[in-house]
Amino acid sequence: MSLLDRGTPPDPYDVLPVRPSFDVTSTDLVDGGVMPLDQVYKDAGGANLSPQLSWSGHPAGTESFVVTAYDPDAPTGSGFWHWVLVDLPGSATELPRGAGGGASAGLPPGAYHVRNDWGTKEYGGAAPPQGDVPHRYVFTVHAVDVPKLEINDEVSPAVVGFNLAFHTLARAVLRVTYQH
């Protein structure tokens, strides 16, 4: 028996409050497909670039967006947050490839990254343990009913998620897998 033998955690949106959906697409990721090496963490042989994302069809009343990338399959008991981008303006409909590159990524004014589970305020790519089962990566654009979540870049991803539970109007979700 391997130390990594374990059950399959639920998809986070199977256990959170149900919200309407809208559309998200990517020139880098295909929903249900395998994550390309460009979006894999640099120490795992990738380029560590956040994917390009475009979204449409979000509900009226959307005042801002939050973008997250989460791996529920990490052997941690709490999953692994790869990307948390907060307070994108409600007029935003796209993030270019590499926008998750930290403070120098040219984000719209007021938008910022919260520390991911790699410990950095930027996108951190996939790097599941070698030989582990394929991991699911859940990229989500949250349509939010307030212009700012009224948090700061020092909070944890869990605090962002807690605030999103009360302010998310709808979600656009794209899921990919990766195995090392």
PDB file of N, CA and C in Angstrom, residues 8-19 70 72 165 171 175:
ATOM      1  N   THR A   8     -11.227   9.597  -3.239  1.00  0.00           N
ATOM      2  CA  THR A   8     -11.306  10.754  -4.121  1.00  0.00           C
ATOM      3  C   THR A   8     -12.120  11.848  -3.442  1.00  0.00           C
ATOM      4  N   PRO A   9     -11.502  12.993  -3.181  1.00  0.00           N
ATOM      5  CA  PRO A   9     -12.251  14.100  -2.569  1.00  0.00           C
ATOM      6  C   PRO A   9     -13.320  14.611  -3.532  1.00  0.00           C
ATOM      7  N   PRO A  10     -14.364  15.256  -3.013  1.00  0.00           N
ATOM      8  CA  PRO A  10     -15.397  15.787  -3.899  1.00  0.00           C
ATOM      9  C   PRO A  10     -14.901  16.992  -4.681  1.00  0.00           C
ATOM     10  N   ASP A  11     -15.548  17.246  -5.793  1.00  0.00           N
ATOM     11  CA  ASP A  11     -15.349  18.501  -6.502  1.00  0.00           C
ATOM     12  C   ASP A  11     -15.854  19.592  -5.558  1.00  0.00           C
ATOM     13  N   PRO A  12     -15.142  20.712  -5.403  1.00  0.00           N
ATOM     14  CA  PRO A  12     -15.573  21.713  -4.419  1.00  0.00           C
ATOM     15  C   PRO A  12     -16.980  22.241  -4.669  1.00  0.00           C
ATOM     16  N   TYR A  13     -17.418  22.285  -5.913  1.00  0.00           N
ATOM     17  CA  TYR A  13     -18.730  22.857  -6.194  1.00  0.00           C
ATOM     18  C   TYR A  13     -19.859  21.857  -6.020  1.00  0.00           C
ATOM     19  N   ASP A  14     -19.507  20.616  -5.661  1.00  0.00           N
ATOM     20  CA  ASP A  14     -20.522  19.642  -5.280  1.00  0.00           C
ATOM     21  C   ASP A  14     -20.968  19.848  -3.832  1.00  0.00           C
ATOM     22  N   VAL A  15     -20.174  20.574  -3.038  1.00  0.00           N
ATOM     23  CA  VAL A  15     -20.483  20.740  -1.614  1.00  0.00           C
ATOM     24  C   VAL A  15     -20.685  22.194  -1.210  1.00  0.00           C
ATOM     25  N   LEU A  16     -20.480  23.135  -2.126  1.00  0.00           N
ATOM     26  CA  LEU A  16     -20.711  24.549  -1.845  1.00  0.00           C
ATOM     27  C   LEU A  16     -22.094  24.957  -2.338  1.00  0.00           C
ATOM     28  N   PRO A  17     -22.583  26.115  -1.914  1.00  0.00           N
ATOM     29  CA  PRO A  17     -23.901  26.556  -2.388  1.00  0.00           C
ATOM     30  C   PRO A  17     -23.973  26.581  -3.917  1.00  0.00           C
ATOM     31  N   VAL A  18     -25.082  26.075  -4.451  1.00  0.00           N
ATOM     32  CA  VAL A  18     -25.287  26.029  -5.898  1.00  0.00           C
ATOM     33  C   VAL A  18     -25.480  27.449  -6.418  1.00  0.00           C
ATOM     34  N   ARG A  19     -24.836  27.752  -7.536  1.00  0.00           N
ATOM     35  CA  ARG A  19     -24.979  29.053  -8.193  1.00  0.00           C
ATOM     36  C   ARG A  19     -25.185  28.806  -9.685  1.00  0.00           C
ATOM     37  N   TYR A  70      -7.857  25.435  -8.270  1.00  0.00           N
ATOM     38  CA  TYR A  70      -7.806  24.593  -7.077  1.00  0.00           C
ATOM     39  C   TYR A  70      -7.665  23.127  -7.471  1.00  0.00           C
ATOM     40  N   PRO A  72      -8.426  19.643  -5.836  1.00  0.00           N
ATOM     41  CA  PRO A  72      -9.009  18.928  -4.693  1.00  0.00           C
ATOM     42  C   PRO A  72      -8.297  17.615  -4.380  1.00  0.00           C
ATOM     43  N   ALA A 165     -18.693  32.744  -0.733  1.00  0.00           N
ATOM     44  CA  ALA A 165     -19.935  32.036  -0.421  1.00  0.00           C
ATOM     45  C   ALA A 165     -21.102  33.004  -0.275  1.00  0.00           C
ATOM     46  N   ARG A 171     -20.956  31.128 -11.389  1.00  0.00           N
ATOM     47  CA  ARG A 171     -19.595  30.608 -11.581  1.00  0.00           C
ATOM     48  C   ARG A 171     -19.433  30.084 -12.999  1.00  0.00           C
ATOM     49  N   ARG A 175     -12.466  22.501 -16.082  1.00  0.00           N
ATOM     50  CA  ARG A 175     -11.727  21.470 -15.345  1.00  0.00           C
ATOM     51  C   ARG A 175     -10.765  20.738 -16.277  1.00  0.00           C
TER      52      ARG A 175
END
